[in-house]
Structures are given as structure tokens and as C-alpha cells.
Amino acid sequence: MEFPSLYEGFSLIPAIIGLFAISEVFGQIQEQNLTSVRIDQAESSWPGPRDYWQLKLPILRSSIIGTIIGIFPRAGVTIASFVSYDIARRFSGSLNCSRRGSPEGVAAAEAANSSSVGGALVHC
């Protein structure tokens, strides 16, 4: 059995991501952090209409930023997401750099992520 795609070796980025994932799995096994939750017993974490209404300004701002960044060639969704998150963090004093997802930060990054695709269609 031959794999012609492996003749050139492994790509660096996927190999590093895979090594990180394997080390994370082994770390969780070592800590015995193997809890599971049934899907019907989990809390609902979907935002409601009121949550979206409270996030209308960060979503609108990040959508505009994402569209503008998407217009530039080779500036993709990653750059738009990081820039929008940083601007949302500056406008909102409540955002901190903890591991929990702040609704403003998540909304900003995802709005820029989605809107940068529309901006990328400008130069197609």
C-alpha cells in the first residue's frame, strides 16, 4: 500500500496541531478529567433574541470591520476576527482575557468572520 502524498513528508502546521491535540488528550487522561454529560441534561447555552439585541452594536461594528478587511487581498477571516475582537475589547470595559467566552468578544469575532467572506467577493 503506497501513499504518494507522503513522499514529500508531513506538512509542519498539521503535524504541530496534531501533536498539540495528542498532548491535550494525554493531559486530560492523566488528570482523570473524564466526565461526560448527557445531551438532554446539559444546560441550554443558546442565546435568545434579547441577547442578540444587546449585542447589536458589537455585531454591526464587527460586520463592517470584517467586510472592509475582507476586501483586501490575502487578508482573511483570521485577521478580521482578531482585529474585531481587539476593537470590541477596547470598546467594552468588561472584556477580560480569561478562558470564558465573553458574549461581546464572541459576537465580534464571529460577525467579522462571517462578513469578511462577503468582502472577499469584491475582488473575485
PDB file of C-alpha atoms in Angstrom:
ATOM      1  CA  MET A   1       0.000   0.000   0.000  1.00  0.00           C
ATOM      2  CA  GLU A   2       1.570   3.283  -1.121  1.00  0.00           C
ATOM      3  CA  PHE A   3       0.672   6.855  -0.225  1.00  0.00           C
ATOM      4  CA  PRO A   4       2.098   9.189  -2.865  1.00  0.00           C
ATOM      5  CA  SER A   5       1.090  12.230  -0.854  1.00  0.00           C
ATOM      6  CA  LEU A   6       3.515  11.191   1.899  1.00  0.00           C
ATOM      7  CA  TYR A   7       6.564  11.099  -0.378  1.00  0.00           C
ATOM      8  CA  GLU A   8       7.216  14.777   0.295  1.00  0.00           C
ATOM      9  CA  GLY A   9       6.877  14.366   4.067  1.00  0.00           C
ATOM     10  CA  PHE A  10       4.461  15.887   6.518  1.00  0.00           C
ATOM     11  CA  SER A  11       3.298  19.472   6.472  1.00  0.00           C
ATOM     12  CA  LEU A  12       4.519  21.343   9.515  1.00  0.00           C
ATOM     13  CA  ILE A  13       1.299  23.053  10.634  1.00  0.00           C
ATOM     14  CA  PRO A  14      -0.967  19.963  10.642  1.00  0.00           C
ATOM     15  CA  ALA A  15       1.748  17.979  12.417  1.00  0.00           C
ATOM     16  CA  ILE A  16       2.050  20.613  15.162  1.00  0.00           C
ATOM     17  CA  ILE A  17      -1.726  20.796  15.584  1.00  0.00           C
ATOM     18  CA  GLY A  18      -1.896  17.005  15.821  1.00  0.00           C
ATOM     19  CA  LEU A  19       0.871  16.905  18.422  1.00  0.00           C
ATOM     20  CA  PHE A  20      -0.922  19.553  20.465  1.00  0.00           C
ATOM     21  CA  ALA A  21      -4.165  17.569  20.309  1.00  0.00           C
ATOM     22  CA  ILE A  22      -2.461  14.349  21.372  1.00  0.00           C
ATOM     23  CA  SER A  23      -0.724  16.065  24.286  1.00  0.00           C
ATOM     24  CA  GLU A  24      -4.036  17.592  25.378  1.00  0.00           C
ATOM     25  CA  VAL A  25      -5.747  14.184  25.303  1.00  0.00           C
ATOM     26  CA  PHE A  26      -2.964  12.603  27.361  1.00  0.00           C
ATOM     27  CA  GLY A  27      -3.072  15.518  29.810  1.00  0.00           C
ATOM     28  CA  GLN A  28      -6.812  15.063  30.328  1.00  0.00           C
ATOM     29  CA  ILE A  29      -6.356  11.321  30.818  1.00  0.00           C
ATOM     30  CA  GLN A  30      -3.585  11.933  33.358  1.00  0.00           C
ATOM     31  CA  GLU A  31      -5.770  14.359  35.320  1.00  0.00           C
ATOM     32  CA  GLN A  32      -8.617  11.839  35.059  1.00  0.00           C
ATOM     33  CA  ASN A  33     -10.878  14.609  33.852  1.00  0.00           C
ATOM     34  CA  LEU A  34     -13.157  12.188  32.062  1.00  0.00           C
ATOM     35  CA  THR A  35     -16.598  13.489  32.958  1.00  0.00           C
ATOM     36  CA  SER A  36     -19.410  13.254  30.481  1.00  0.00           C
ATOM     37  CA  VAL A  37     -22.797  14.915  30.374  1.00  0.00           C
ATOM     38  CA  ARG A  38     -25.860  13.584  28.643  1.00  0.00           C
ATOM     39  CA  ILE A  39     -27.130  15.939  25.990  1.00  0.00           C
ATOM     40  CA  ASP A  40     -30.633  16.053  27.447  1.00  0.00           C
ATOM     41  CA  GLN A  41     -29.265  17.026  30.883  1.00  0.00           C
ATOM     42  CA  ALA A  42     -26.954  19.777  29.666  1.00  0.00           C
ATOM     43  CA  GLU A  43     -27.898  23.388  30.181  1.00  0.00           C
ATOM     44  CA  SER A  44     -29.101  25.255  27.158  1.00  0.00           C
ATOM     45  CA  SER A  45     -26.486  27.823  26.232  1.00  0.00           C
ATOM     46  CA  TRP A  46     -28.130  29.161  23.081  1.00  0.00           C
ATOM     47  CA  PRO A  47     -28.602  32.910  23.177  1.00  0.00           C
ATOM     48  CA  GLY A  48     -32.097  34.251  22.905  1.00  0.00           C
ATOM     49  CA  PRO A  49     -33.425  37.244  20.971  1.00  0.00           C
ATOM     50  CA  ARG A  50     -32.782  39.544  23.920  1.00  0.00           C
ATOM     51  CA  ASP A  51     -29.110  38.519  23.951  1.00  0.00           C
ATOM     52  CA  TYR A  52     -28.751  39.299  20.252  1.00  0.00           C
ATOM     53  CA  TRP A  53     -30.446  42.658  20.729  1.00  0.00           C
ATOM     54  CA  GLN A  54     -27.985  43.573  23.489  1.00  0.00           C
ATOM     55  CA  LEU A  55     -25.086  42.685  21.171  1.00  0.00           C
ATOM     56  CA  LYS A  56     -26.346  44.652  18.162  1.00  0.00           C
ATOM     57  CA  LEU A  57     -23.591  47.302  18.300  1.00  0.00           C
ATOM     58  CA  PRO A  58     -20.620  44.903  18.535  1.00  0.00           C
ATOM     59  CA  ILE A  59     -22.149  42.756  15.767  1.00  0.00           C
ATOM     60  CA  LEU A  60     -22.754  45.745  13.470  1.00  0.00           C
ATOM     61  CA  ARG A  61     -19.312  47.232  14.138  1.00  0.00           C
ATOM     62  CA  SER A  62     -17.547  43.919  13.578  1.00  0.00           C
ATOM     63  CA  SER A  63     -19.531  43.199  10.426  1.00  0.00           C
ATOM     64  CA  ILE A  64     -18.348  46.467   8.913  1.00  0.00           C
ATOM     65  CA  ILE A  65     -14.753  45.809  10.002  1.00  0.00           C
ATOM     66  CA  GLY A  66     -14.866  42.260   8.627  1.00  0.00           C
ATOM     67  CA  THR A  67     -16.219  43.433   5.279  1.00  0.00           C
ATOM     68  CA  ILE A  68     -13.535  46.096   4.952  1.00  0.00           C
ATOM     69  CA  ILE A  69     -10.734  43.683   5.871  1.00  0.00           C
ATOM     70  CA  GLY A  70     -12.186  41.047   3.550  1.00  0.00           C
ATOM     71  CA  ILE A  71     -11.858  43.444   0.604  1.00  0.00           C
ATOM     72  CA  PHE A  72      -8.064  43.455   0.937  1.00  0.00           C
ATOM     73  CA  PRO A  73      -6.365  40.611  -0.922  1.00  0.00           C
ATOM     74  CA  ARG A  74      -4.909  37.885   1.280  1.00  0.00           C
ATOM     75  CA  ALA A  75      -6.384  39.373   4.442  1.00  0.00           C
ATOM     76  CA  GLY A  76      -8.720  36.633   5.542  1.00  0.00           C
ATOM     77  CA  VAL A  77     -11.114  35.708   8.266  1.00  0.00           C
ATOM     78  CA  THR A  78      -8.403  35.258  10.873  1.00  0.00           C
ATOM     79  CA  ILE A  79      -7.181  38.827  10.629  1.00  0.00           C
ATOM     80  CA  ALA A  80     -10.736  40.166  10.606  1.00  0.00           C
ATOM     81  CA  SER A  81     -11.639  38.131  13.691  1.00  0.00           C
ATOM     82  CA  PHE A  82      -8.617  39.224  15.686  1.00  0.00           C
ATOM     83  CA  VAL A  83      -8.975  42.905  14.765  1.00  0.00           C
ATOM     84  CA  SER A  84     -12.692  42.910  15.562  1.00  0.00           C
ATOM     85  CA  TYR A  85     -12.148  41.160  18.874  1.00  0.00           C
ATOM     86  CA  ASP A  86      -9.467  43.673  19.818  1.00  0.00           C
ATOM     87  CA  ILE A  87     -11.721  46.608  18.947  1.00  0.00           C
ATOM     88  CA  ALA A  88     -14.628  45.053  20.862  1.00  0.00           C
ATOM     89  CA  ARG A  89     -12.336  44.583  23.855  1.00  0.00           C
ATOM     90  CA  ARG A  90     -11.322  48.248  23.708  1.00  0.00           C
ATOM     91  CA  PHE A  91     -14.923  49.480  23.462  1.00  0.00           C
ATOM     92  CA  SER A  92     -16.162  47.237  26.263  1.00  0.00           C
ATOM     93  CA  GLY A  93     -14.503  47.636  29.628  1.00  0.00           C
ATOM     94  CA  SER A  94     -15.945  44.334  30.847  1.00  0.00           C
ATOM     95  CA  LEU A  95     -13.961  42.095  28.492  1.00  0.00           C
ATOM     96  CA  ASN A  96     -11.098  40.314  30.137  1.00  0.00           C
ATOM     97  CA  CYS A  97      -8.645  37.817  28.743  1.00  0.00           C
ATOM     98  CA  SER A  98      -9.959  34.828  30.656  1.00  0.00           C
ATOM     99  CA  ARG A  99     -10.773  31.483  29.102  1.00  0.00           C
ATOM    100  CA  ARG A 100     -14.504  32.086  29.362  1.00  0.00           C
ATOM    101  CA  GLY A 101     -16.111  33.423  26.232  1.00  0.00           C
ATOM    102  CA  SER A 102     -17.376  36.944  26.689  1.00  0.00           C
ATOM    103  CA  PRO A 103     -20.552  37.424  24.628  1.00  0.00           C
ATOM    104  CA  GLU A 104     -19.238  40.692  23.157  1.00  0.00           C
ATOM    105  CA  GLY A 105     -15.942  39.106  22.139  1.00  0.00           C
ATOM    106  CA  VAL A 106     -17.514  36.002  20.656  1.00  0.00           C
ATOM    107  CA  ALA A 107     -20.113  38.038  18.761  1.00  0.00           C
ATOM    108  CA  ALA A 108     -17.445  40.405  17.430  1.00  0.00           C
ATOM    109  CA  ALA A 109     -15.142  37.654  16.218  1.00  0.00           C
ATOM    110  CA  GLU A 110     -17.918  35.628  14.606  1.00  0.00           C
ATOM    111  CA  ALA A 111     -19.560  38.627  12.929  1.00  0.00           C
ATOM    112  CA  ALA A 112     -16.220  39.646  11.409  1.00  0.00           C
ATOM    113  CA  ASN A 113     -15.548  36.047  10.440  1.00  0.00           C
ATOM    114  CA  SER A 114     -18.800  35.794   8.517  1.00  0.00           C
ATOM    115  CA  SER A 115     -18.751  39.252   6.935  1.00  0.00           C
ATOM    116  CA  SER A 116     -15.169  39.046   5.652  1.00  0.00           C
ATOM    117  CA  VAL A 117     -16.298  36.423   3.129  1.00  0.00           C
ATOM    118  CA  GLY A 118     -18.643  38.936   1.531  1.00  0.00           C
ATOM    119  CA  GLY A 119     -15.816  41.444   1.330  1.00  0.00           C
ATOM    120  CA  ALA A 120     -13.594  38.854  -0.329  1.00  0.00           C
ATOM    121  CA  LEU A 121     -16.133  38.516  -3.154  1.00  0.00           C
ATOM    122  CA  VAL A 122     -15.375  42.083  -4.227  1.00  0.00           C
ATOM    123  CA  HIS A 123     -12.118  41.127  -5.933  1.00  0.00           C
ATOM    124  CA  CYS A 124     -13.222  37.808  -7.451  1.00  0.00           C
TER     125      CYS A 124
END
